[in-house]
Coordinates of C-alpha atoms (C1' of nucleotides) in Angstrom, one line a residue:
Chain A
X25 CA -91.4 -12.3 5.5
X26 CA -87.5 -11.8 4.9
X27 CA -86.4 -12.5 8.4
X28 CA -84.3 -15.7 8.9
X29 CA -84.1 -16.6 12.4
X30 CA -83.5 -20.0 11.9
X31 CA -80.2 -21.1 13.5
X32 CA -79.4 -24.2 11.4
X33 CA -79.3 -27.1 13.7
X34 CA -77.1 -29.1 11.1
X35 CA -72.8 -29.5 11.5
X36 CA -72.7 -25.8 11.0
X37 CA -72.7 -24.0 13.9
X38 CA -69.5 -21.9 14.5
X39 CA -69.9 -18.4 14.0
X40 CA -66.3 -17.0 14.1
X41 CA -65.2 -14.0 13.2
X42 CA -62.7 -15.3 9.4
X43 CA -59.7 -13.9 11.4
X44 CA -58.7 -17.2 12.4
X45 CA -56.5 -19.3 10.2
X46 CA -56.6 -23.2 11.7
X47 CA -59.3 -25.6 11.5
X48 CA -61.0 -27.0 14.8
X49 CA -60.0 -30.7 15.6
X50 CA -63.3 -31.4 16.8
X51 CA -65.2 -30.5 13.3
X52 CA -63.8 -34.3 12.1
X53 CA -66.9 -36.0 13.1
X54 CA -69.3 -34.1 12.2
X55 CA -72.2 -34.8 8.8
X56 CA -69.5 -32.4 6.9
X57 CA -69.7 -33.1 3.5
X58 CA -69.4 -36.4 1.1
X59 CA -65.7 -37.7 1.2
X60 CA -66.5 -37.7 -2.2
X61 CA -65.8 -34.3 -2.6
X62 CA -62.0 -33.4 -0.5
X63 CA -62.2 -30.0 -1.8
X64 CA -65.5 -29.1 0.0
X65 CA -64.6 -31.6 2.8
X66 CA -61.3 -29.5 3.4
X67 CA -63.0 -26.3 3.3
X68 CA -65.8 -26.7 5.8
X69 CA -62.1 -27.9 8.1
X70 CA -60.5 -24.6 7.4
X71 CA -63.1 -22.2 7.4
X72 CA -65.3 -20.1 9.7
X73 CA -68.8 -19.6 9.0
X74 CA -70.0 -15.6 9.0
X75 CA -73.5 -14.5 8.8
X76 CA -74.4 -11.5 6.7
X77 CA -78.2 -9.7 6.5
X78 CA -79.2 -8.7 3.3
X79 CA -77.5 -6.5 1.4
X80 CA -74.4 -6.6 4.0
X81 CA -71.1 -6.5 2.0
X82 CA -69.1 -9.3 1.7
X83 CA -65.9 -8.0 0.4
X84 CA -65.3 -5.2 -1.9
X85 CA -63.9 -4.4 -4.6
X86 CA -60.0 -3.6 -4.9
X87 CA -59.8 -5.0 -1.1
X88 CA -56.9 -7.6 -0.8
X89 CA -58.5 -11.1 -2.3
X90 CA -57.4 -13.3 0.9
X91 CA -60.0 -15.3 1.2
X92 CA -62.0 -17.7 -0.4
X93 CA -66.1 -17.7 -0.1
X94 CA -68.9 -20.4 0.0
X95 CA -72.4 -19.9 0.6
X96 CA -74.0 -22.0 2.9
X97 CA -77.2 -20.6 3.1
X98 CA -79.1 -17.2 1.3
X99 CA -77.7 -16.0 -1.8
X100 CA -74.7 -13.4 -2.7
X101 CA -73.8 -11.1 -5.6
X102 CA -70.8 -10.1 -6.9
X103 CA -70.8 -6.4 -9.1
X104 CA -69.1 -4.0 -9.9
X105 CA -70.2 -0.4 -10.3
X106 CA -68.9 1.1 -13.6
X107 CA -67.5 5.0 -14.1
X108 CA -71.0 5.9 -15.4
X109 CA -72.6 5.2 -12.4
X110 CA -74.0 1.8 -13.4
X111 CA -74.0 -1.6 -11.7
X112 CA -73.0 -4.7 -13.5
X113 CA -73.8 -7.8 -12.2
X114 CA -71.0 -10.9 -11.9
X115 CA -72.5 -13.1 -10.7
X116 CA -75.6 -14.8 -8.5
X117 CA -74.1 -17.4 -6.0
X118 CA -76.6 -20.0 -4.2
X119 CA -76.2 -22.4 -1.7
X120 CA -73.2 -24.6 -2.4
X121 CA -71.7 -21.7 -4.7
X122 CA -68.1 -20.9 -4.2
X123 CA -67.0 -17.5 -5.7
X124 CA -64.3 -15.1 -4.8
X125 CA -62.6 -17.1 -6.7
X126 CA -60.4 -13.9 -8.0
X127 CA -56.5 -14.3 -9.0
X128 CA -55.2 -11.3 -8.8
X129 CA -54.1 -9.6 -5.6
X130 CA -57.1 -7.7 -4.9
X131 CA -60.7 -8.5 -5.5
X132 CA -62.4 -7.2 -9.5
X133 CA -65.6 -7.1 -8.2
X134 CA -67.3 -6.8 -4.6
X135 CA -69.7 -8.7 -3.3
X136 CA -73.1 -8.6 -1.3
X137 CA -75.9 -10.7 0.6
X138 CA -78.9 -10.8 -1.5
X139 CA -80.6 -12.4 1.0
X140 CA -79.6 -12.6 4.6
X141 CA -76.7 -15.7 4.3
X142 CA -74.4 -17.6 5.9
X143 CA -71.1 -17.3 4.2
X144 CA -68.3 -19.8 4.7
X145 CA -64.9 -18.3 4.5
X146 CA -61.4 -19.4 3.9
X147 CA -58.4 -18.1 3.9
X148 CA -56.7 -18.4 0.3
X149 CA -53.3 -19.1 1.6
X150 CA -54.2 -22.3 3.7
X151 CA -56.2 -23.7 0.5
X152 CA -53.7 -23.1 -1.8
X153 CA -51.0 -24.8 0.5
X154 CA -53.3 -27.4 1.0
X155 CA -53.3 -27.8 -2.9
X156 CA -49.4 -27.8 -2.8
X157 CA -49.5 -31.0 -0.8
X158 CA -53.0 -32.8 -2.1
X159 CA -52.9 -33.4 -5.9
X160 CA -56.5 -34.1 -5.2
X161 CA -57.7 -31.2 -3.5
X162 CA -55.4 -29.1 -6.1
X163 CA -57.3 -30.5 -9.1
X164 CA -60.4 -29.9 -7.9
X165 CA -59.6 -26.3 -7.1
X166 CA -58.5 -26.2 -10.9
X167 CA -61.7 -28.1 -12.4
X168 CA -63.7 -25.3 -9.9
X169 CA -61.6 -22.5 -12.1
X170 CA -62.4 -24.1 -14.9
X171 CA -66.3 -23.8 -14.6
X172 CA -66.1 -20.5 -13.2
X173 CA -64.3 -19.8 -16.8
X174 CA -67.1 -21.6 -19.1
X175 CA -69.8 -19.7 -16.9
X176 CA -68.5 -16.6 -17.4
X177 CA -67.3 -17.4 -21.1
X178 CA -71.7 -18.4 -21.4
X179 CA -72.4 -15.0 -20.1
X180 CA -70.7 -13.6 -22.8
X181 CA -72.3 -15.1 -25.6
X182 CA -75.7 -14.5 -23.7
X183 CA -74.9 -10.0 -23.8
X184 CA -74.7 -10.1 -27.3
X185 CA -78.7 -11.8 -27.5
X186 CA -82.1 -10.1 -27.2
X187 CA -83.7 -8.9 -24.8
X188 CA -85.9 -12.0 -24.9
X189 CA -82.8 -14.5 -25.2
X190 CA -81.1 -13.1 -22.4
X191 CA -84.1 -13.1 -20.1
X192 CA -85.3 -16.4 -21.3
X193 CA -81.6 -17.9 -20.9
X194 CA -81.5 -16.3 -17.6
X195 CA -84.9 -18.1 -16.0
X196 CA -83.4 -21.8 -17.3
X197 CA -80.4 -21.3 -15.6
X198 CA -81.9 -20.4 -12.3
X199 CA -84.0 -23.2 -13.0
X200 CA -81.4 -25.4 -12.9
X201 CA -80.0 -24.1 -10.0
X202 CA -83.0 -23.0 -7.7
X203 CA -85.8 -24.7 -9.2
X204 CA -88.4 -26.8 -7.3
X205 CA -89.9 -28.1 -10.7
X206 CA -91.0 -26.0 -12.9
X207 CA -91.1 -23.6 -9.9
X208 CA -88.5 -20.9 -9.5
X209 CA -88.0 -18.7 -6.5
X210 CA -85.5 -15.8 -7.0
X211 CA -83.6 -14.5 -4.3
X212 CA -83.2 -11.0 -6.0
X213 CA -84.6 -8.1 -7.1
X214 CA -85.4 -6.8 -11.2
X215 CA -82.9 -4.2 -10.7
X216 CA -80.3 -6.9 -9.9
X217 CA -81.5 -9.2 -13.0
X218 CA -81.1 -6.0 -15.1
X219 CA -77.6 -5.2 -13.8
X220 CA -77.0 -8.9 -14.4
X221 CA -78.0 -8.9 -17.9
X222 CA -77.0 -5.6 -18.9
X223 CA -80.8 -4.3 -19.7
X224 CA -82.6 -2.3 -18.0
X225 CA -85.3 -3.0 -15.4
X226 CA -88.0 -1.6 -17.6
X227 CA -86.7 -4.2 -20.5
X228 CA -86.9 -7.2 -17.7
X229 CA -90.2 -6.3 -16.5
X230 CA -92.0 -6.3 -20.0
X231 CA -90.2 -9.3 -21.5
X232 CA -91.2 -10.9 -18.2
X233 CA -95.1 -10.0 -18.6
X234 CA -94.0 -10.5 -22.6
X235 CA -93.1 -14.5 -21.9
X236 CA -96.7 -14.7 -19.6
X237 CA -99.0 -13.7 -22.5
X238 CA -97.2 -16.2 -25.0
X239 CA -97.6 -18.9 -21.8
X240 CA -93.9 -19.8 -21.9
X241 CA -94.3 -18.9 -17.8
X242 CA -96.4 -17.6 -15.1
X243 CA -95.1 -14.8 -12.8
X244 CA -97.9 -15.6 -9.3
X245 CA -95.3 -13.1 -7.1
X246 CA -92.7 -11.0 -8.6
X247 CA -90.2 -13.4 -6.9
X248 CA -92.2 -16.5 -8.0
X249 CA -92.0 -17.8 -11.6
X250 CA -93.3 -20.9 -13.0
X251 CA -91.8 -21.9 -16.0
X252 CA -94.5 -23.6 -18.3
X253 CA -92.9 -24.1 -21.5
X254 CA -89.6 -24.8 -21.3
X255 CA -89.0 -25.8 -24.7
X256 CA -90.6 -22.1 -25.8
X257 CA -88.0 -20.8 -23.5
X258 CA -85.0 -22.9 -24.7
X259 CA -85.8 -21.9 -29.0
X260 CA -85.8 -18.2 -27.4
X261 CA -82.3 -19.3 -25.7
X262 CA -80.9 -21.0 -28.9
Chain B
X26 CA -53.8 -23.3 -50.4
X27 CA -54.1 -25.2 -47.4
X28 CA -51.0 -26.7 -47.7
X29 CA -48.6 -26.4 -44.8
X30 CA -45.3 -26.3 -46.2
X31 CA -42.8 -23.8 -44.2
X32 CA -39.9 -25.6 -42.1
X33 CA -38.9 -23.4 -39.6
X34 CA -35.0 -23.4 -39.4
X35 CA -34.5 -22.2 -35.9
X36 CA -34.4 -24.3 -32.5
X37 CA -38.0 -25.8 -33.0
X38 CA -37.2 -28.3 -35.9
X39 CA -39.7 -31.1 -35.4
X40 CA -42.6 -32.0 -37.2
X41 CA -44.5 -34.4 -35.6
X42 CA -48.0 -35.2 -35.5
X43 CA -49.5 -33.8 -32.1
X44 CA -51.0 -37.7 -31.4
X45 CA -47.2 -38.0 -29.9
X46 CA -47.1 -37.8 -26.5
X47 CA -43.6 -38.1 -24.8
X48 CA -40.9 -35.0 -24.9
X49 CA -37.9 -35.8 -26.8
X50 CA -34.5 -35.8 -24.7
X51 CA -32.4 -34.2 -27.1
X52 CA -34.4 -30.6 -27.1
X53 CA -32.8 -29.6 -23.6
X54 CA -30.0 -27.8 -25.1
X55 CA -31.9 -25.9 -27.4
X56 CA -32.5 -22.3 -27.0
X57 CA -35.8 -22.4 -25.3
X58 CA -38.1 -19.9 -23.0
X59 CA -36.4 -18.2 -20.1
X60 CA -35.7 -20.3 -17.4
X61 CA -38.1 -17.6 -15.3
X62 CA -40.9 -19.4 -16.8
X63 CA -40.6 -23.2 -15.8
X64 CA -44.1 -23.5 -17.7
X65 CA -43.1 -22.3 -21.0
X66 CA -39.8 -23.8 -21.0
X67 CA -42.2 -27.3 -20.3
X68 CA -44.4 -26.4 -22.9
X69 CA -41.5 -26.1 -25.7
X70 CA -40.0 -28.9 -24.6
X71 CA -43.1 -30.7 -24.9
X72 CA -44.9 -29.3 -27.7
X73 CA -45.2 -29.6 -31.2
X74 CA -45.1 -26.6 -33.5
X75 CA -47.7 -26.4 -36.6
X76 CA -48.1 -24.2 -39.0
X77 CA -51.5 -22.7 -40.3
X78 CA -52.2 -21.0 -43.4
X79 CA -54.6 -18.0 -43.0
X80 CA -58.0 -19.3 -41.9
X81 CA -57.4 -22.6 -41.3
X82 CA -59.2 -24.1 -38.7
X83 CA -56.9 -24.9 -35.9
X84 CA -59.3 -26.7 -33.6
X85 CA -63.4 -27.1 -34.0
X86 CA -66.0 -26.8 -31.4
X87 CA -67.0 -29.9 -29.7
X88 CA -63.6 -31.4 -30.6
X89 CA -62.2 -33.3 -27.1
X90 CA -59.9 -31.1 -25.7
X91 CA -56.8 -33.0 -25.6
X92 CA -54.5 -30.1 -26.3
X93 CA -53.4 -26.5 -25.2
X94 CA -52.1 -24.1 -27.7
X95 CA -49.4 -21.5 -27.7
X96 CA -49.0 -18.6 -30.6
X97 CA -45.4 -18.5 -31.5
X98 CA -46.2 -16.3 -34.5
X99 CA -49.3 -15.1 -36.5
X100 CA -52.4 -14.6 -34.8
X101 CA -55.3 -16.7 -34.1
X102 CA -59.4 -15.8 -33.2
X103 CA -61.3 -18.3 -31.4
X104 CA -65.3 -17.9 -32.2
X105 CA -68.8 -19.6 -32.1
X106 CA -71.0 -19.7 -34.7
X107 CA -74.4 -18.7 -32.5
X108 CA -77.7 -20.6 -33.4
X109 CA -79.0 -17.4 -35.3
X110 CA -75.5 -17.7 -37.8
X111 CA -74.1 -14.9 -36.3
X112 CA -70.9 -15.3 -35.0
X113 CA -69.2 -14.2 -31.5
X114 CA -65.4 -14.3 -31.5
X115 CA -63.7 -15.6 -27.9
X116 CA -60.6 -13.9 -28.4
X117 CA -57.7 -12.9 -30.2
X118 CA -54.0 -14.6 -29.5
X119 CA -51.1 -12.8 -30.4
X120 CA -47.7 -14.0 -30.4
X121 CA -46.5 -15.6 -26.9
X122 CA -50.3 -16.0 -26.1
X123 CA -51.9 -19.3 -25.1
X124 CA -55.5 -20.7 -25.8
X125 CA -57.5 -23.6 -25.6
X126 CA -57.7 -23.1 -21.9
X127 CA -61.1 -25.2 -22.1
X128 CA -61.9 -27.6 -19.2
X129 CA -65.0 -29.5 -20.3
X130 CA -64.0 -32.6 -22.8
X131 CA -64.6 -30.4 -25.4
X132 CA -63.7 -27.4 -26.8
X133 CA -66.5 -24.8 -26.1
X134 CA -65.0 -22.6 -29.1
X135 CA -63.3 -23.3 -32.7
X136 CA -59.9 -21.6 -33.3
X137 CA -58.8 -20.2 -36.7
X138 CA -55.6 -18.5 -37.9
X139 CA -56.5 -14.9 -38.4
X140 CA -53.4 -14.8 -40.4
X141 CA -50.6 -17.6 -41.2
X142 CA -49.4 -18.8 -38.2
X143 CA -47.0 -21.1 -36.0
X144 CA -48.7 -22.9 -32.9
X145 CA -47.3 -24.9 -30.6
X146 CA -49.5 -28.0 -29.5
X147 CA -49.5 -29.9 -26.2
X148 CA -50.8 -32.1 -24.7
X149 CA -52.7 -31.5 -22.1
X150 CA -52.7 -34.6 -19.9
X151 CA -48.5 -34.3 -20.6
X152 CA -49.1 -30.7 -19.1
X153 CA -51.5 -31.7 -16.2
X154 CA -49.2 -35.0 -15.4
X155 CA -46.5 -32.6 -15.2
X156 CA -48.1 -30.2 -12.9
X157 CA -48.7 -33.2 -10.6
X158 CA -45.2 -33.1 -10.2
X159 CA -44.0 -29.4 -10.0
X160 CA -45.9 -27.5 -7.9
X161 CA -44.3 -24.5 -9.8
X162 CA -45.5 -24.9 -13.2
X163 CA -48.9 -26.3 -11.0
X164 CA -48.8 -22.6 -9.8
X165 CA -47.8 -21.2 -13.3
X166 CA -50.8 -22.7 -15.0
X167 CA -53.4 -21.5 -12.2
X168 CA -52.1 -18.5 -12.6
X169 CA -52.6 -18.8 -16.5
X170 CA -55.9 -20.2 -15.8
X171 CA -57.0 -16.9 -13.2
X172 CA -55.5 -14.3 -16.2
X173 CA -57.8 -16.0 -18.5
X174 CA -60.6 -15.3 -16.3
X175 CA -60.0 -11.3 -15.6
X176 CA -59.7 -11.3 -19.1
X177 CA -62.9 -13.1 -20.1
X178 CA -64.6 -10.8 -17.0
X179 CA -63.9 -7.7 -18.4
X180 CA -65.5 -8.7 -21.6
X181 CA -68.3 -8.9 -19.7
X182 CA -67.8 -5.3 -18.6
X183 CA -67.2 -4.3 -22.3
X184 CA -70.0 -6.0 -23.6
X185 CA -72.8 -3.6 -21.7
X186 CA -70.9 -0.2 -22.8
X187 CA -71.7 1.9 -25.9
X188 CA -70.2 0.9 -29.0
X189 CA -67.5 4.0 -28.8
X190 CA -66.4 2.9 -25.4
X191 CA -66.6 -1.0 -26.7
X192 CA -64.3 0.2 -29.6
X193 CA -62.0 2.4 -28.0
X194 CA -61.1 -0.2 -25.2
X195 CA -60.2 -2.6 -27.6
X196 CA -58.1 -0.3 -29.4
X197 CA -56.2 0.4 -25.7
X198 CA -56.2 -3.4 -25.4
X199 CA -54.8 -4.4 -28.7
X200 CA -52.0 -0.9 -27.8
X201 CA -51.1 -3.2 -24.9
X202 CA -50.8 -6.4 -26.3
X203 CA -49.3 -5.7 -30.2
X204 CA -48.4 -2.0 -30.7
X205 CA -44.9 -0.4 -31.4
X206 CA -45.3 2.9 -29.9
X207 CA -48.5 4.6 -30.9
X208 CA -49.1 2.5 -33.8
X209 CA -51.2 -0.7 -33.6
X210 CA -51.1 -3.2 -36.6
X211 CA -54.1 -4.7 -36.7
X212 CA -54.5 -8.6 -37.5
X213 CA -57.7 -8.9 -37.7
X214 CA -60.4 -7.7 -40.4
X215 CA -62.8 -5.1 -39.2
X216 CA -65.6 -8.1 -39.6
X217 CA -63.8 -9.7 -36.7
X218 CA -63.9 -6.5 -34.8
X219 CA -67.3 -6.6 -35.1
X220 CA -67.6 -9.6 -33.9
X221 CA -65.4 -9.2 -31.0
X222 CA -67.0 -6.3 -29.8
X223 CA -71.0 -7.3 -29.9
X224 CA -71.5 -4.7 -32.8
X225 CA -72.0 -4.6 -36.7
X226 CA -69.0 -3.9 -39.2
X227 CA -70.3 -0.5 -40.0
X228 CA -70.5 0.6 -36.4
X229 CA -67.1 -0.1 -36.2
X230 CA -65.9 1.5 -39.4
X231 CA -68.2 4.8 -38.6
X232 CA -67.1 5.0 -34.8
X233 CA -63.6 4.3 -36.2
X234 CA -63.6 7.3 -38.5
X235 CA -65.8 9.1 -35.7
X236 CA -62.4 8.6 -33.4
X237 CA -60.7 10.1 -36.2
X238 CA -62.2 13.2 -36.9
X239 CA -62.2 14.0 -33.0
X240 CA -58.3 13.4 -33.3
X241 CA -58.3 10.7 -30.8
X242 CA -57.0 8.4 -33.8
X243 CA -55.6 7.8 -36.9
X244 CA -56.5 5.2 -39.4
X245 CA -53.1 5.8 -42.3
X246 CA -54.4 2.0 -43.4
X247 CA -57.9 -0.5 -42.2
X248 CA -55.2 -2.1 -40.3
X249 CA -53.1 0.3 -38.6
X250 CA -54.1 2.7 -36.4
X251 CA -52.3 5.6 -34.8
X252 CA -53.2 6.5 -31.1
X253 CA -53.0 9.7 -31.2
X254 CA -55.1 11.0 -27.4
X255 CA -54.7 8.0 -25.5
X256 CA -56.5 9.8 -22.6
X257 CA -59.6 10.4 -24.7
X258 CA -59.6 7.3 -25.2
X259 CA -59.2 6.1 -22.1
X260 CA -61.9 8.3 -21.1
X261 CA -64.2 7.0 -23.4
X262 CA -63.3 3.4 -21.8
X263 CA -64.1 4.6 -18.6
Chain C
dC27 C1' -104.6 3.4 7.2
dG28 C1' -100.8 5.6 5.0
dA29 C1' -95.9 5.8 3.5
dC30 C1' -92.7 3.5 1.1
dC31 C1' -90.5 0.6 -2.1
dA32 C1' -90.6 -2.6 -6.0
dT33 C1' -92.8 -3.6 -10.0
dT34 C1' -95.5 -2.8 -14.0
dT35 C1' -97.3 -0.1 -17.8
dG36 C1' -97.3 3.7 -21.1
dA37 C1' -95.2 7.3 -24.3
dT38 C1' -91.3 8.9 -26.5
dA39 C1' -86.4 9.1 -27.8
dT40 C1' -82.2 7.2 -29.6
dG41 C1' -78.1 4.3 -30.6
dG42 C1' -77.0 0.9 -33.3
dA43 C1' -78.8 -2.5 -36.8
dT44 C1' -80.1 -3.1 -41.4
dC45 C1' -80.4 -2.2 -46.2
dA46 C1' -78.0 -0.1 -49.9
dA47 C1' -74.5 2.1 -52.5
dG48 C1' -69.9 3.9 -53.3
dC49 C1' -64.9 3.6 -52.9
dG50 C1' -60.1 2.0 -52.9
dA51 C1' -56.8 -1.7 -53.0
dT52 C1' -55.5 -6.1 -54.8
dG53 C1' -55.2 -9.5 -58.1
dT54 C1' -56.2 -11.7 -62.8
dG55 C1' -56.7 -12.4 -67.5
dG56 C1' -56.5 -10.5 -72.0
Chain D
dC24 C1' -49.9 -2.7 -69.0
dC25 C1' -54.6 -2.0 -68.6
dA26 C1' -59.6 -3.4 -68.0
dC27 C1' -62.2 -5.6 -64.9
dA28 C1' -63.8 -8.5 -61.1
dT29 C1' -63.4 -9.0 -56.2
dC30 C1' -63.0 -8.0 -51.6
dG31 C1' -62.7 -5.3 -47.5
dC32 C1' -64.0 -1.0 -46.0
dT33 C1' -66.6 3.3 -45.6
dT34 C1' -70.6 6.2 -46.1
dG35 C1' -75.5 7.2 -46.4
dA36 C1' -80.6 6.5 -45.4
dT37 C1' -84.0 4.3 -42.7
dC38 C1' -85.8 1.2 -39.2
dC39 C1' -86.3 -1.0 -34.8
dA40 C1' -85.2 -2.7 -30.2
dT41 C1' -84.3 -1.0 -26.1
dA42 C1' -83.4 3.1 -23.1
dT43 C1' -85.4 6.9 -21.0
dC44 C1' -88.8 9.5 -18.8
dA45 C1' -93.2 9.4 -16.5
dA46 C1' -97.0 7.6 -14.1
dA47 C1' -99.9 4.0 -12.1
dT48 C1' -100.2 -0.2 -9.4
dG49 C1' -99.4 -3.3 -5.8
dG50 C1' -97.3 -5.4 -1.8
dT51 C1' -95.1 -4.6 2.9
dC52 C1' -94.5 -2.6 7.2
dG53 C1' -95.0 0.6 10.8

DNA sequence: CGACCATTTGATATGGATCAAGCGATGTGG
DNA sequence: CCACATCGCTTGATCCATATCAAATGGTCG
């Protein structure tokens, strides 16, 4: 059951190619998102919204970083593949998630539908002009680099933990961002979480199976886990 | 000896506590930054400079994060103590560098001189008000900001290699940044290698001397090395 | 049903950690 | 000026967490 038909019946319905560069008049009305948030608000204006099955590429590595990405639906990673034939892991992006947020010329890492997903993109140079004339917008593109910084600057501290820290560290944060509950559903595969937190998918399956016997979670589908004892997890996390 | 005594004689006279806020008039004529860099020029102009002795703590964890800091001389480590005591070191700033690139309130890491040092403090909402202002030093401090990031990414990337690869990268890194020639003076003790790197203090040592008996290095002192092969080095980094 | 792929489980190997000792440089007090 | 304590570093011996290799299990789809 990975097929997603659905055609969102919600604001979102353009599906243009992201060779186009000027926002739509007619998008003004539309449930876009809270005026709360300019940033976003601009960036549903500018952008095209693409479609991508799973495991599609997005962008790829060392390809000119024009534009900017935000998934609207599914789920994306972003890895790199190092000279010894392995795959780290950037990043997981979720609905809402903005990444592609690179700085040099050309993309570090590539990036990749997880699930099939609906991807909006924007072109860099009509954001960052944007910024130029809305101190708003600008800042919030800066605060968005900022946390992009402190979540990669957490992944660091998290690859130099256990095996068990890292695993346990990795199901809170999913929780917080793709939790129903206690319930989490994850849009990827072992081999990705592995890649993701440099162990191997062996190490992830056993710490997994490892965390059920001590009751800290239940696994009911590979993709399904419940978390049961968070505060277990969290003395594992530190 | 925590006493911070030295008065600098050159164009950077003043000694005032960082709680100041405004940018004296009279410093335009000084000899400042390049006029290429409209950022650091601000930042002089603005900034206070400190001096720390060896060790001292420059800022703590959890502090707010009202200032940004630039290494005029000396070098300075940034770590967290993790909840098992061990300790994880952010980065090392060499002279020129600039740290404290947090964007929470507060500071995610402490910052210590690794040796004594001279630091120039700003203020960050001075900076930020500025940048409101000039959209060149608005770009200049995004751009700071994306460096920061690549930097902090290929941690990650270092962190999932084997210690050899870990070590000889950040011997190549520390070439880049603080090296006359072939030769690399080291700051830092081997301890904070270790912690740098993900790995223990004898790791280091042993693949240190392991570098050296394959001629790849030389070690005439702990803390100056001689590269010797850089492209067996670099192979090693992949 | 049968093929395929993802995941789990088992057995063994190994890189780096840990524990422990030795070494060399630096500094201090007698 | 030397004896000695101290500190940072190196070297050695052993242990352990995770990788690696291998096989079994289970879910999905044609």
């Amino acid at each position: 059951m990975l097929t997603q038909t659905a055609i969102r019946t919600d604001a979102f319905r353009r599906f243009v190619p992201p060779t186009r560069n000027s926002a739509p008049a007619a998008s003004h009305a539309l449930a876009g998102p809270r005026e709360r948030e300019p940033l976003a608000h601009s960036m549903h204006l500018m952008g095209a919204i693409m479609s991508y099955p799973r495991n599609a590429e997005i962008f790829g590595e060392n390809e000119p970083a024009d534009y900017l990405y935000k998934v609207i639906s599914g789920s994306v990673r972003t890895y790199k593949i190092l000279n010894d034939g392995r795959r780290q892991i950037g990043g997981f992006y979720l609905s809402g998630d903005i990444f592609g947020l690179q700085f040099g010329e050309e993309h570090s890492f590539s990036a990749e539908a997880i699930t099939d997903a609906k991807v909006l993109v924007i072109k860099r140079s009509a954001l960052t002009a944007l910024a130029g004339r809305n101190a708003v917008i600008a800042r919030e593109l800066f605060a968005l680099t900022g946390r992009e910084l402190r979540r990669v600057q957490d992944r660091i501290l998290l690859l130099v933990k256990s095996a068990q820290e890292r695993v346990a560290s990795f199901l809170l944060e999913m929780a917080d961002r793709a939790s129903t509950g206690n319930v989490v559903e994850l849009p990827m595969s072992r081999q990705d979480i592995a890649d993701y937190l440099g162990l191997t998918i062996e190490t992830v399956s056993r710490t997994l199976t490892c965390l059920e016997s001590t009751a800290a979670i239940e696994v009911p589908t590979s993709r399904r886990i419940v978390l049961r004892n968070r505060s277990a997890l969290n003395r594992l996390n530190g």
